[in-house]
PDB file of C-alpha atoms in Angstrom:
ATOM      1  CA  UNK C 266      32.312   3.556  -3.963  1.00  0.00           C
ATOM      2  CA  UNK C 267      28.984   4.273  -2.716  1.00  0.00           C
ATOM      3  CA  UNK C 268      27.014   7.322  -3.231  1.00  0.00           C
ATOM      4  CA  UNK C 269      25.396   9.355  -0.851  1.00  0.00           C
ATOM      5  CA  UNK C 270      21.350   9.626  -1.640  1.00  0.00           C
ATOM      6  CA  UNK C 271      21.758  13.633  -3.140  1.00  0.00           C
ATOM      7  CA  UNK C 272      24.215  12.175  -5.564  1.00  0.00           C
ATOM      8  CA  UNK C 273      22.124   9.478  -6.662  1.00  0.00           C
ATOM      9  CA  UNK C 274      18.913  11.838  -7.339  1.00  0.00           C
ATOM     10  CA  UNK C 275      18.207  13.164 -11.034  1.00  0.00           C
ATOM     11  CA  UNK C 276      15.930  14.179 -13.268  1.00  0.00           C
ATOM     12  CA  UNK C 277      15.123  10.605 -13.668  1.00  0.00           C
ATOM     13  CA  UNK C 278      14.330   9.446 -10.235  1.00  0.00           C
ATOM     14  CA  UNK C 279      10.920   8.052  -9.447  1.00  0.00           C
ATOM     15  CA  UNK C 280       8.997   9.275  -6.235  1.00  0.00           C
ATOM     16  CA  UNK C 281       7.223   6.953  -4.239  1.00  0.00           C
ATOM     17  CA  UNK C 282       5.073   8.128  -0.854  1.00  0.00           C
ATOM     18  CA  UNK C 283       3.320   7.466   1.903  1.00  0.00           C
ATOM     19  CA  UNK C 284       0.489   8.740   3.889  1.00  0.00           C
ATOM     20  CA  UNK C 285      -0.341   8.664   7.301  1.00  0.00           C
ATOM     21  CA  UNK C 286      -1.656   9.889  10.089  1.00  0.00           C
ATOM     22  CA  UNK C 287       2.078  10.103  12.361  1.00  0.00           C
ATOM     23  CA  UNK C 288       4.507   9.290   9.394  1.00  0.00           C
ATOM     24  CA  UNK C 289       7.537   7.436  10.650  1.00  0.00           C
ATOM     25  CA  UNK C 290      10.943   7.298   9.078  1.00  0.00           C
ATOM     26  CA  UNK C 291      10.774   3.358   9.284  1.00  0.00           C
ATOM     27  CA  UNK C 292       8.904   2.848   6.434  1.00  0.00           C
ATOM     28  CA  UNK C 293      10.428   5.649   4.722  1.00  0.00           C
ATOM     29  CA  UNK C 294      14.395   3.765   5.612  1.00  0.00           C
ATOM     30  CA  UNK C 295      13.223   0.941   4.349  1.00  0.00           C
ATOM     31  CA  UNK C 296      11.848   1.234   0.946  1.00  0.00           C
ATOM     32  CA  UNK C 297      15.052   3.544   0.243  1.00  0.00           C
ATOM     33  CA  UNK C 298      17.593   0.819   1.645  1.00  0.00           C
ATOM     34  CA  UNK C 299      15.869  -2.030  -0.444  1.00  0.00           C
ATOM     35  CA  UNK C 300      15.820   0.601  -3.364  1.00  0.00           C
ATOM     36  CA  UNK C 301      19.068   1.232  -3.422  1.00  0.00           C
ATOM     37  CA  UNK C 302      19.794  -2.469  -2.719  1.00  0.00           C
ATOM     38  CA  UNK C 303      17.709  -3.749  -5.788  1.00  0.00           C
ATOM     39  CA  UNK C 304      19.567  -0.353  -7.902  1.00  0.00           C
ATOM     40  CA  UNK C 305      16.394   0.916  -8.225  1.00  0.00           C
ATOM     41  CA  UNK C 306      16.243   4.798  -9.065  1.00  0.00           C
ATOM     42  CA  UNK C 307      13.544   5.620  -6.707  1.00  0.00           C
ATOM     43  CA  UNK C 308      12.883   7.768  -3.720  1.00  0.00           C
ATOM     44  CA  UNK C 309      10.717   6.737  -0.972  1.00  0.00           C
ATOM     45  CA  UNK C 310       9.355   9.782   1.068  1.00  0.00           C
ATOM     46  CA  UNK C 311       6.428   9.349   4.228  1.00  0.00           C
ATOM     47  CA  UNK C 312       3.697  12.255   4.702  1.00  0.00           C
ATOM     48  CA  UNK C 313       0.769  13.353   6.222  1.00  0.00           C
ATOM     49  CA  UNK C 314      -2.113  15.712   4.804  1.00  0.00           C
ATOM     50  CA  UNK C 315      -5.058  17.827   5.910  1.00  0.00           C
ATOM     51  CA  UNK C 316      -6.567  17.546   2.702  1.00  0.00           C
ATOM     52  CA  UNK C 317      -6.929  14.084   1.055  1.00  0.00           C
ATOM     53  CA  UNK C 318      -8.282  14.604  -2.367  1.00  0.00           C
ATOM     54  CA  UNK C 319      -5.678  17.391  -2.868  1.00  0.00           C
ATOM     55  CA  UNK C 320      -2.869  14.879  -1.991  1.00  0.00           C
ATOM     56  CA  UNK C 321      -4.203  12.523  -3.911  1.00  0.00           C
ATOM     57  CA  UNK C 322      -4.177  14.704  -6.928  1.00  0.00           C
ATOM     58  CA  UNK C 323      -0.971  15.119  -6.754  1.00  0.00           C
ATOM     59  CA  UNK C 324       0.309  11.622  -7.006  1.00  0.00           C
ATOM     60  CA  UNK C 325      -1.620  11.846 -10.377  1.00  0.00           C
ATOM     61  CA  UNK C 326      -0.566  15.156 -11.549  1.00  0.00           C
ATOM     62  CA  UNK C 327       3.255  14.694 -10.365  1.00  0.00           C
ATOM     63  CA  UNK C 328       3.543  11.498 -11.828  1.00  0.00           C
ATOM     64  CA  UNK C 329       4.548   9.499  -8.547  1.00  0.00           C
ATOM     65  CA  UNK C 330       4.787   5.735  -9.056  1.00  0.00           C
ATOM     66  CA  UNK C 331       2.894   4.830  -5.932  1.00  0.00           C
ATOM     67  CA  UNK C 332       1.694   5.226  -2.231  1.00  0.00           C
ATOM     68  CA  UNK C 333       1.744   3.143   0.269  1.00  0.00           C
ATOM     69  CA  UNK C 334      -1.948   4.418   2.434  1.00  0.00           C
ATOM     70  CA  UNK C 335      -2.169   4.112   6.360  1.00  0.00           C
ATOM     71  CA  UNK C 336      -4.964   4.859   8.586  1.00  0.00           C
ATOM     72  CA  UNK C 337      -7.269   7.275   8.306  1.00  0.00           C
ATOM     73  CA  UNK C 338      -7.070   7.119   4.742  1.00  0.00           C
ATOM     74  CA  UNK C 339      -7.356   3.598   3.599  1.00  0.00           C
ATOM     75  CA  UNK C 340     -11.448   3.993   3.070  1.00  0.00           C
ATOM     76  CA  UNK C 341     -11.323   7.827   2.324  1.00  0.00           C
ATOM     77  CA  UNK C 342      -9.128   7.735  -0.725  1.00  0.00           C
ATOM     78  CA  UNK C 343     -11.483   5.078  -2.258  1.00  0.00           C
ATOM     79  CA  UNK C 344     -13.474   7.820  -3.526  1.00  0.00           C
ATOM     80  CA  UNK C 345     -10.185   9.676  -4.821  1.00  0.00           C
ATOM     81  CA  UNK C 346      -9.123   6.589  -7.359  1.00  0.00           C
ATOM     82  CA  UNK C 347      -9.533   5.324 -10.957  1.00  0.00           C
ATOM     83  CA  UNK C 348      -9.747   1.876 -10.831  1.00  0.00           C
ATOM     84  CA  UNK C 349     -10.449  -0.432  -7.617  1.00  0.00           C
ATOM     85  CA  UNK C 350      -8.870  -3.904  -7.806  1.00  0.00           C
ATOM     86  CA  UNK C 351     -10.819  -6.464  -6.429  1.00  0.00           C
ATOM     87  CA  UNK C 352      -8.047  -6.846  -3.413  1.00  0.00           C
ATOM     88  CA  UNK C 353      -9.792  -3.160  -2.428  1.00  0.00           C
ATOM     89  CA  UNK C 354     -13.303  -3.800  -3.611  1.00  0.00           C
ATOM     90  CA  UNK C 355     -13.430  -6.931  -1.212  1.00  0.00           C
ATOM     91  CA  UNK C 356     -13.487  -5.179   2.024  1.00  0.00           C
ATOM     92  CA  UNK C 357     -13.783  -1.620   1.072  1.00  0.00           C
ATOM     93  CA  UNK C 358      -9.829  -0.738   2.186  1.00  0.00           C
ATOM     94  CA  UNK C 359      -7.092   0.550  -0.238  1.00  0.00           C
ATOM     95  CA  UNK C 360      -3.608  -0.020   1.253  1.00  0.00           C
ATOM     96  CA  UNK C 361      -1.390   0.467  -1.989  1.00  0.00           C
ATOM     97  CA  UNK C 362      -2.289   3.122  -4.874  1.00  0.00           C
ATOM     98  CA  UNK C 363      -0.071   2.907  -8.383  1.00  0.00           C
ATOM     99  CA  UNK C 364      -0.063   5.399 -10.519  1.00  0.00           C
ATOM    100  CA  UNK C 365      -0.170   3.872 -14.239  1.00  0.00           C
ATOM    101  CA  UNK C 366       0.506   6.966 -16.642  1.00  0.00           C
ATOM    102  CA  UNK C 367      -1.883   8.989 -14.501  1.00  0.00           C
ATOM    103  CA  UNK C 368      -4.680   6.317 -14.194  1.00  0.00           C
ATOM    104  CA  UNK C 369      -4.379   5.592 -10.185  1.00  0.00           C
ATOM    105  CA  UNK C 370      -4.943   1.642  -9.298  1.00  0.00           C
ATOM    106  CA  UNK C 371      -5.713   1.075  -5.699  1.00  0.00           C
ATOM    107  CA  UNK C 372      -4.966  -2.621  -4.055  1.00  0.00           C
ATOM    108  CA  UNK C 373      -4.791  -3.969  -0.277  1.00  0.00           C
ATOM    109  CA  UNK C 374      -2.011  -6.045  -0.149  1.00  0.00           C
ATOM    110  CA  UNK C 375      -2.856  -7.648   2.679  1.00  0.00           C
ATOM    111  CA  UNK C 376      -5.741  -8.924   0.853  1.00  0.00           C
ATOM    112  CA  UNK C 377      -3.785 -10.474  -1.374  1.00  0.00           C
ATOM    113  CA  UNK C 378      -1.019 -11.774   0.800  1.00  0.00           C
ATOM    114  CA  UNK C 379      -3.642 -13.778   3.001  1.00  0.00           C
ATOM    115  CA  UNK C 380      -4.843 -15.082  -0.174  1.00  0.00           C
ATOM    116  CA  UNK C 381      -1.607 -15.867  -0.798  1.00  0.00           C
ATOM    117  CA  UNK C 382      -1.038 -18.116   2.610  1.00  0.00           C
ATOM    118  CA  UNK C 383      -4.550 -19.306   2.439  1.00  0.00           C
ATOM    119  CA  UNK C 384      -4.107 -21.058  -0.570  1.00  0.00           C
ATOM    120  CA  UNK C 385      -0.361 -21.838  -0.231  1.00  0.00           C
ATOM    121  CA  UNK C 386      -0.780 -23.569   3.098  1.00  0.00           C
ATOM    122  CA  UNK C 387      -4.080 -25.209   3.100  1.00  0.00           C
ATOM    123  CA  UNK C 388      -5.882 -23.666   5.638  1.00  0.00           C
ATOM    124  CA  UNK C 389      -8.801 -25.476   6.666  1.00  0.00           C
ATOM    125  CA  UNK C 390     -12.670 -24.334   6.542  1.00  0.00           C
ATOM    126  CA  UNK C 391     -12.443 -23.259  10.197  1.00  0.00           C
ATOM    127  CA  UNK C 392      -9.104 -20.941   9.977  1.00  0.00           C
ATOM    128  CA  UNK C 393      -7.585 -20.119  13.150  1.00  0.00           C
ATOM    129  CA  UNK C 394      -9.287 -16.665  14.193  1.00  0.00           C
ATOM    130  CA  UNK C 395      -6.854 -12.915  14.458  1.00  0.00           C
ATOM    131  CA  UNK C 396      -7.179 -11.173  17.415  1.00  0.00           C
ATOM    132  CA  UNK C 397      -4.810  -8.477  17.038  1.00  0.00           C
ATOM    133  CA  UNK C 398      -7.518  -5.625  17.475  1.00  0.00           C
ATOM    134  CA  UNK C 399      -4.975  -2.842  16.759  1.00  0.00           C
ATOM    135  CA  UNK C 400      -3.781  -4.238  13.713  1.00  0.00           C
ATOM    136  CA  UNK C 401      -4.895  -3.894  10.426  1.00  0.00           C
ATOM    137  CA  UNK C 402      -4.835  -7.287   8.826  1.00  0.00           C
ATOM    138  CA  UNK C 403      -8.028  -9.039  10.904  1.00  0.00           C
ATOM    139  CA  UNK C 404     -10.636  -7.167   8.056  1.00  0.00           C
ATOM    140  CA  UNK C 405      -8.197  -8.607   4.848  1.00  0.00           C
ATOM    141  CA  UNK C 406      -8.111 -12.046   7.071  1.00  0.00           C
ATOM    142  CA  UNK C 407     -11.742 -12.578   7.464  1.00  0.00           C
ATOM    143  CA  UNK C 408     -13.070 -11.065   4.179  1.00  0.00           C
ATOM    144  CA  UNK C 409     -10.602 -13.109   2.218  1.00  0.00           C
ATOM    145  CA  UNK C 410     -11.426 -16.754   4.451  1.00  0.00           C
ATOM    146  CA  UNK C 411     -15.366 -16.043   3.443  1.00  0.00           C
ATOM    147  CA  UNK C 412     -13.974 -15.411   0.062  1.00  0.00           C
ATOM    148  CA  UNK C 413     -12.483 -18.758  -0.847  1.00  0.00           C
ATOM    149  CA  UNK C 414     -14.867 -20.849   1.890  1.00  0.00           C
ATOM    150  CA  UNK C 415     -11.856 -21.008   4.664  1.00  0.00           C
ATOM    151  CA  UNK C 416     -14.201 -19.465   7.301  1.00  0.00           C
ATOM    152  CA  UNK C 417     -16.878 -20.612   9.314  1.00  0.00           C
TER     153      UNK C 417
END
């Protein structure tokens, strides 16, 4: 029998967040299906804030695992953070903070995934250039394809 979500929550369960600008329940549906899929005791929850360093704070001082970081935050939190990963150092844009017993780690993960698929799949010197100008990813793309020599 399943449970219902109110059920499931206890003392134990770990919060995880976002922040953005216009929060959407997509993200926030996801990461709590695949949680409860994977029997993970976690809570997924999306927010906004007015004041960044405040909300921030908090992920330390409440002990949440982690946050995923949208626009207008990804470069404003950088200041806000313990320890920059290189995936975030590269092209000055934090996607993912974790919260390691209170010492916050900030990543980009899409840094890291185009790694991932530059290396995986060969990509020659002159990689195929993103356009998507509303997207995020182009920054992570081209930093990373200077990185390893896969640009121009």
């Amino acid at each position: 029998m399943s449970r219902t979500i109110r059920e499931a929550l206890n003392k134990d369960t770990r919060l995880c967040m976002s922040l953005a600008a216009r929060p959407s329940n997509i993200g926030t549906r996801f990461h709590n299906y695949l949680y409860e899929e994977l029997g993970l005791d976690f809570v997924y929850k999306a927010f906004t804030t007015t004041d960044l360093p405040a909300a921030i704070a908090g992920i330390r001082a409440l002990g949440i695992r982690g946050c995923g970081v949208s626009m207008p935050y990804k470069e404003a939190c950088i200041e806000h953070v313990d320890v920059m990963h290189d995936s975030a150092a590269a092209i000055a844009s934090v996607n993912t903070i974790v919260n390691e017993d209170g010492v916050l780690h900030a990543y980009n993960t899409d840094y890291e995934a185009v790694a991932t698929l530059l290396a995986e799949h060969r990509v020659p010197r002159r990689c195929p250039r993103p356009s998507l100008a509303a997207a995020g990813w182009p920054r992570p793309w081209w930093r990373r394809c200077a990185t390893t020599g896969s640009a121009r």
